[in-house]
Amino acid sequence: SQQGEEDPQALSIQEGENATMNCSYKTSINNLQWYRQNSGRGLVHLILIRSNEREKHSGRLRVTLDTSKKSSSLLITASRAADTASYFCALTRNSGNTPLVFGKGTRLSVIA
Amino acid sequence: EADIYQTPRYLVIGTGKKITLECSQTMGHDKMYWYQQDPGMELHLIHYSYGVNSTEKGDLSSESTVSRIRTEHFPLTLESARPSHTSQYLCASSAYQNTGELFFGEGSRLTVL
């Protein structure tokens, strides 16, 4: 498969807890991106991490990338009910100017 | 906020009708994409374009067609809609020189009866 695969498929946590989602892939990548999708809406870009980076932060988001294990994780700290959404990882492959390939997503529910 | 617009947001039509889903962006992006997504499922790339008069089919076979006559406009057409075409269609764009970040429209949810 050339797409990332998110794990878990669904996650339910209490408000204030941290949420961790993982993405595994099989191809060589140029970068990996995470997107968020609220129900019935378009996707919104959250963060991009390049293949030569190991960790990036943006507000309450922390993304890690381990190219040796071909995996990435997205951590949302101090989650809020408004974080309830689906989260997708997307890969830009090394093979050139090719479109992003999305995984199946993790559905996060944050209970107030 | 992304300047990419899709119309209609919702459409319910009968089998056999011809429909066009519109997508326009005001960011001057060269690259534009159409993804198909069933509720709660993954996105499948069905068409993309890297510039005017350039269109390619994506990973998922689709009976739809696209055109790219102007940079800002990337409409998707179904000549004869069927119930199997019921889905959400998401349009996206990105700048040619950037690292691939996509800007998405709000989607067009199509229901074919």
GROMACS .gro file of C-alpha atoms in nm:
model
  225
    1SER     CA    1   0.000   0.000   0.000
    2GLN     CA    2   0.129   0.346  -0.083
    3GLN     CA    3  -0.089   0.522   0.171
    4GLY     CA    4  -0.039   0.567   0.541
    5GLU     CA    5  -0.241   0.360   0.781
    6GLU     CA    6  -0.367   0.528   1.095
    7ASP     CA    7  -0.405   0.353   1.425
    8PRO     CA    8  -0.634   0.334   1.613
    9GLN     CA    9  -0.934   0.361   1.381
   10ALA     CA   10  -1.132   0.523   1.661
   11LEU     CA   11  -1.037   0.681   1.992
   12SER     CA   12  -1.258   0.811   2.270
   13ILE     CA   13  -1.112   1.014   2.557
   14GLN     CA   14  -1.218   1.256   2.828
   15GLU     CA   15  -1.164   1.627   2.794
   16GLY     CA   16  -0.823   1.726   2.929
   17GLU     CA   17  -0.659   1.396   2.842
   18ASN     CA   18  -0.396   1.356   2.572
   19ALA     CA   19  -0.478   1.185   2.244
   20THR     CA   20  -0.218   0.994   2.044
   21MET     CA   21  -0.269   0.874   1.689
   22ASN     CA   22  -0.021   0.679   1.482
   23CYS     CA   23   0.048   0.650   1.112
   24SER     CA   24   0.255   0.375   0.951
   25TYR     CA   25   0.363   0.363   0.589
   26LYS     CA   26   0.568   0.146   0.354
   27THR     CA   27   0.720   0.375   0.089
   28SER     CA   28   1.001   0.629   0.106
   29ILE     CA   29   0.862   0.973   0.174
   30ASN     CA   30   0.957   1.333   0.117
   31ASN     CA   31   0.731   1.458   0.392
   32LEU     CA   32   0.431   1.354   0.598
   33GLN     CA   33   0.135   1.572   0.679
   34TRP     CA   34  -0.154   1.555   0.922
   35TYR     CA   35  -0.501   1.684   0.844
   36ARG     CA   36  -0.819   1.724   1.043
   37GLN     CA   37  -1.174   1.681   0.916
   38ASN     CA   38  -1.484   1.783   1.105
   39SER     CA   39  -1.792   1.579   1.020
   40GLY     CA   40  -1.925   1.662   0.675
   41ARG     CA   41  -1.659   1.925   0.606
   42GLY     CA   42  -1.339   1.956   0.407
   43LEU     CA   43  -0.997   1.874   0.545
   44VAL     CA   44  -0.776   2.128   0.717
   45HIS     CA   45  -0.398   2.106   0.717
   46LEU     CA   46  -0.251   2.080   1.067
   47ILE     CA   47   0.120   2.020   1.040
   48LEU     CA   48   0.390   1.898   0.803
   49ILE     CA   49   0.706   1.715   0.901
   50ARG     CA   50   0.988   1.659   0.654
   51SER     CA   51   1.174   1.332   0.621
   52ASN     CA   52   1.487   1.484   0.782
   53GLU     CA   53   1.296   1.606   1.087
   54ARG     CA   54   1.215   1.403   1.395
   55GLU     CA   55   0.972   1.621   1.586
   56LYS     CA   56   0.760   1.931   1.532
   57HIS     CA   57   0.529   2.130   1.753
   58SER     CA   58   0.236   2.355   1.677
   59GLY     CA   59   0.034   2.478   1.973
   60ARG     CA   60  -0.112   2.169   2.144
   61LEU     CA   61   0.004   1.943   1.861
   62ARG     CA   62   0.322   1.743   1.860
   63VAL     CA   63   0.423   1.529   1.565
   64THR     CA   64   0.707   1.281   1.556
   65LEU     CA   65   0.854   1.096   1.262
   66ASP     CA   66   1.067   0.784   1.268
   67THR     CA   67   1.177   0.708   0.915
   68SER     CA   68   1.361   0.391   1.022
   69LYS     CA   69   1.032   0.249   1.149
   70LYS     CA   70   0.829   0.425   0.880
   71SER     CA   71   0.592   0.567   1.134
   72SER     CA   72   0.463   0.898   1.265
   73SER     CA   73   0.256   0.997   1.563
   74LEU     CA   74   0.030   1.292   1.632
   75LEU     CA   75  -0.017   1.394   1.994
   76ILE     CA   76  -0.291   1.636   2.096
   77THR     CA   77  -0.236   1.754   2.451
   78ALA     CA   78  -0.506   1.873   2.691
   79SER     CA   79  -0.781   1.774   2.448
   80ARG     CA   80  -1.103   1.970   2.419
   81ALA     CA   81  -1.449   1.872   2.299
   82ALA     CA   82  -1.382   2.087   1.991
   83ASP     CA   83  -1.097   1.852   1.896
   84THR     CA   84  -1.358   1.588   1.809
   85ALA     CA   85  -1.291   1.511   1.442
   86SER     CA   86  -1.123   1.264   1.209
   87TYR     CA   87  -0.749   1.293   1.169
   88PHE     CA   88  -0.567   1.178   0.856
   89CYS     CA   89  -0.203   1.136   0.772
   90ALA     CA   90  -0.095   1.201   0.415
   91LEU     CA   91   0.229   1.118   0.240
   92THR     CA   92   0.433   1.296  -0.022
   93ARG     CA   93   0.637   1.023  -0.183
   94ASN     CA   94   1.001   1.050  -0.284
   95SER     CA   95   0.916   0.932  -0.633
   96GLY     CA   96   0.852   1.281  -0.758
   97ASN     CA   97   0.572   1.521  -0.823
   98THR     CA   98   0.287   1.293  -0.719
   99PRO     CA   99  -0.037   1.375  -0.540
  100LEU     CA  100  -0.083   1.326  -0.168
  101VAL     CA  101  -0.212   0.986  -0.060
  102PHE     CA  102  -0.434   0.978   0.246
  103GLY     CA  103  -0.484   0.708   0.505
  104LYS     CA  104  -0.819   0.592   0.642
  105GLY     CA  105  -0.810   0.825   0.940
  106THR     CA  106  -0.857   0.807   1.314
  107ARG     CA  107  -1.194   0.919   1.449
  108LEU     CA  108  -1.135   1.104   1.773
  109SER     CA  109  -1.417   1.169   2.018
  110VAL     CA  110  -1.346   1.399   2.312
  111ILE     CA  111  -1.611   1.373   2.579
  112ALA     CA  112  -1.679   1.682   2.791
  113GLU     CA  113  -0.892   3.041   0.577
  114ALA     CA  114  -0.856   2.878   0.237
  115ASP     CA  115  -1.000   3.054  -0.066
  116ILE     CA  116  -1.137   2.749  -0.241
  117TYR     CA  117  -1.506   2.713  -0.307
  118GLN     CA  118  -1.727   2.426  -0.405
  119THR     CA  119  -2.084   2.439  -0.530
  120PRO     CA  120  -2.332   2.298  -0.471
  121ARG     CA  121  -2.273   2.186  -0.113
  122TYR     CA  122  -2.560   1.940  -0.136
  123LEU     CA  123  -2.728   1.793  -0.442
  124VAL     CA  124  -3.002   1.531  -0.472
  125ILE     CA  125  -3.079   1.419  -0.826
  126GLY     CA  126  -3.239   1.135  -1.013
  127THR     CA  127  -3.060   0.858  -1.200
  128GLY     CA  128  -2.949   0.948  -1.549
  129LYS     CA  129  -2.911   1.321  -1.491
  130LYS     CA  130  -2.599   1.509  -1.595
  131ILE     CA  131  -2.435   1.704  -1.316
  132THR     CA  132  -2.137   1.934  -1.279
  133LEU     CA  133  -1.970   2.001  -0.948
  134GLU     CA  134  -1.793   2.335  -0.947
  135CYS     CA  135  -1.462   2.412  -0.779
  136SER     CA  136  -1.287   2.747  -0.785
  137GLN     CA  137  -0.985   2.883  -0.603
  138THR     CA  138  -0.852   3.238  -0.583
  139MET     CA  139  -0.502   3.155  -0.465
  140GLY     CA  140  -0.349   3.116  -0.810
  141HIS     CA  141  -0.258   2.754  -0.739
  142ASP     CA  142  -0.142   2.544  -1.030
  143LYS     CA  143  -0.232   2.208  -0.879
  144MET     CA  144  -0.592   2.103  -0.823
  145TYR     CA  145  -0.744   1.773  -0.716
  146TRP     CA  146  -1.073   1.589  -0.677
  147TYR     CA  147  -1.110   1.333  -0.402
  148GLN     CA  148  -1.409   1.107  -0.339
  149GLN     CA  149  -1.498   1.013   0.016
  150ASP     CA  150  -1.780   0.798   0.151
  151PRO     CA  151  -1.896   0.890   0.505
  152GLY     CA  152  -1.639   0.794   0.767
  153MET     CA  153  -1.408   0.648   0.509
  154GLU     CA  154  -1.079   0.729   0.342
  155LEU     CA  155  -1.024   0.976   0.061
  156HIS     CA  156  -0.971   0.841  -0.289
  157LEU     CA  157  -0.802   1.055  -0.554
  158ILE     CA  158  -1.011   1.050  -0.872
  159HIS     CA  159  -0.866   1.337  -1.081
  160TYR     CA  160  -0.589   1.592  -1.064
  161SER     CA  161  -0.442   1.871  -1.270
  162TYR     CA  162  -0.103   2.041  -1.258
  163GLY     CA  163  -0.201   2.330  -1.479
  164VAL     CA  164  -0.422   2.460  -1.756
  165ASN     CA  165  -0.510   2.196  -2.016
  166SER     CA  166  -0.351   1.925  -1.800
  167THR     CA  167  -0.566   1.656  -1.636
  168GLU     CA  168  -0.485   1.310  -1.504
  169LYS     CA  169  -0.686   1.025  -1.361
  170GLY     CA  170  -0.623   0.932  -1.000
  171ASP     CA  171  -0.592   0.605  -0.818
  172LEU     CA  172  -0.965   0.533  -0.807
  173SER     CA  173  -1.139   0.468  -1.134
  174SER     CA  174  -1.422   0.712  -1.185
  175GLU     CA  175  -1.683   0.765  -1.454
  176SER     CA  176  -1.656   1.138  -1.402
  177THR     CA  177  -1.458   1.375  -1.621
  178VAL     CA  178  -1.281   1.702  -1.546
  179SER     CA  179  -1.152   2.002  -1.737
  180ARG     CA  180  -0.899   2.274  -1.663
  181ILE     CA  181  -0.948   2.562  -1.901
  182ARG     CA  182  -0.865   2.829  -1.645
  183THR     CA  183  -0.619   2.812  -1.357
  184GLU     CA  184  -0.880   2.893  -1.097
  185HIS     CA  185  -1.152   2.656  -1.213
  186PHE     CA  186  -1.164   2.274  -1.204
  187PRO     CA  187  -1.516   2.141  -1.259
  188LEU     CA  188  -1.612   1.774  -1.235
  189THR     CA  189  -1.887   1.632  -1.455
  190LEU     CA  190  -2.094   1.316  -1.444
  191GLU     CA  191  -2.271   1.262  -1.776
  192SER     CA  192  -2.527   1.016  -1.637
  193ALA     CA  193  -2.549   0.990  -1.261
  194ARG     CA  194  -2.617   0.656  -1.092
  195PRO     CA  195  -2.685   0.564  -0.727
  196SER     CA  196  -2.329   0.427  -0.707
  197HIS     CA  197  -2.207   0.786  -0.754
  198THR     CA  198  -2.360   0.887  -0.422
  199SER     CA  199  -2.070   1.021  -0.217
  200GLN     CA  200  -1.892   1.332  -0.097
  201TYR     CA  201  -1.662   1.498  -0.350
  202LEU     CA  202  -1.379   1.711  -0.215
  203CYS     CA  203  -1.183   1.959  -0.423
  204ALA     CA  204  -0.836   2.074  -0.319
  205SER     CA  205  -0.552   2.286  -0.449
  206SER     CA  206  -0.186   2.346  -0.379
  207ALA     CA  207   0.088   2.577  -0.505
  208TYR     CA  208   0.325   2.417  -0.752
  209GLN     CA  209   0.641   2.511  -0.572
  210ASN     CA  210   0.536   2.426  -0.220
  211THR     CA  211   0.582   2.108  -0.024
  212GLY     CA  212   0.243   1.968  -0.104
  213GLU     CA  213   0.011   2.120   0.157
  214LEU     CA  214  -0.344   2.098   0.026
  215PHE     CA  215  -0.622   2.349   0.077
  216PHE     CA  216  -0.965   2.188   0.067
  217GLY     CA  217  -1.309   2.313  -0.017
  218GLU     CA  218  -1.605   2.225   0.204
  219GLY     CA  219  -1.712   1.944  -0.027
  220SER     CA  220  -2.014   1.861  -0.240
  221ARG     CA  221  -2.237   1.587  -0.107
  222LEU     CA  222  -2.410   1.413  -0.396
  223THR     CA  223  -2.707   1.181  -0.357
  224VAL     CA  224  -2.838   1.000  -0.663
  225LEU     CA  225  -3.181   0.844  -0.624
   0.00000   0.00000   0.00000
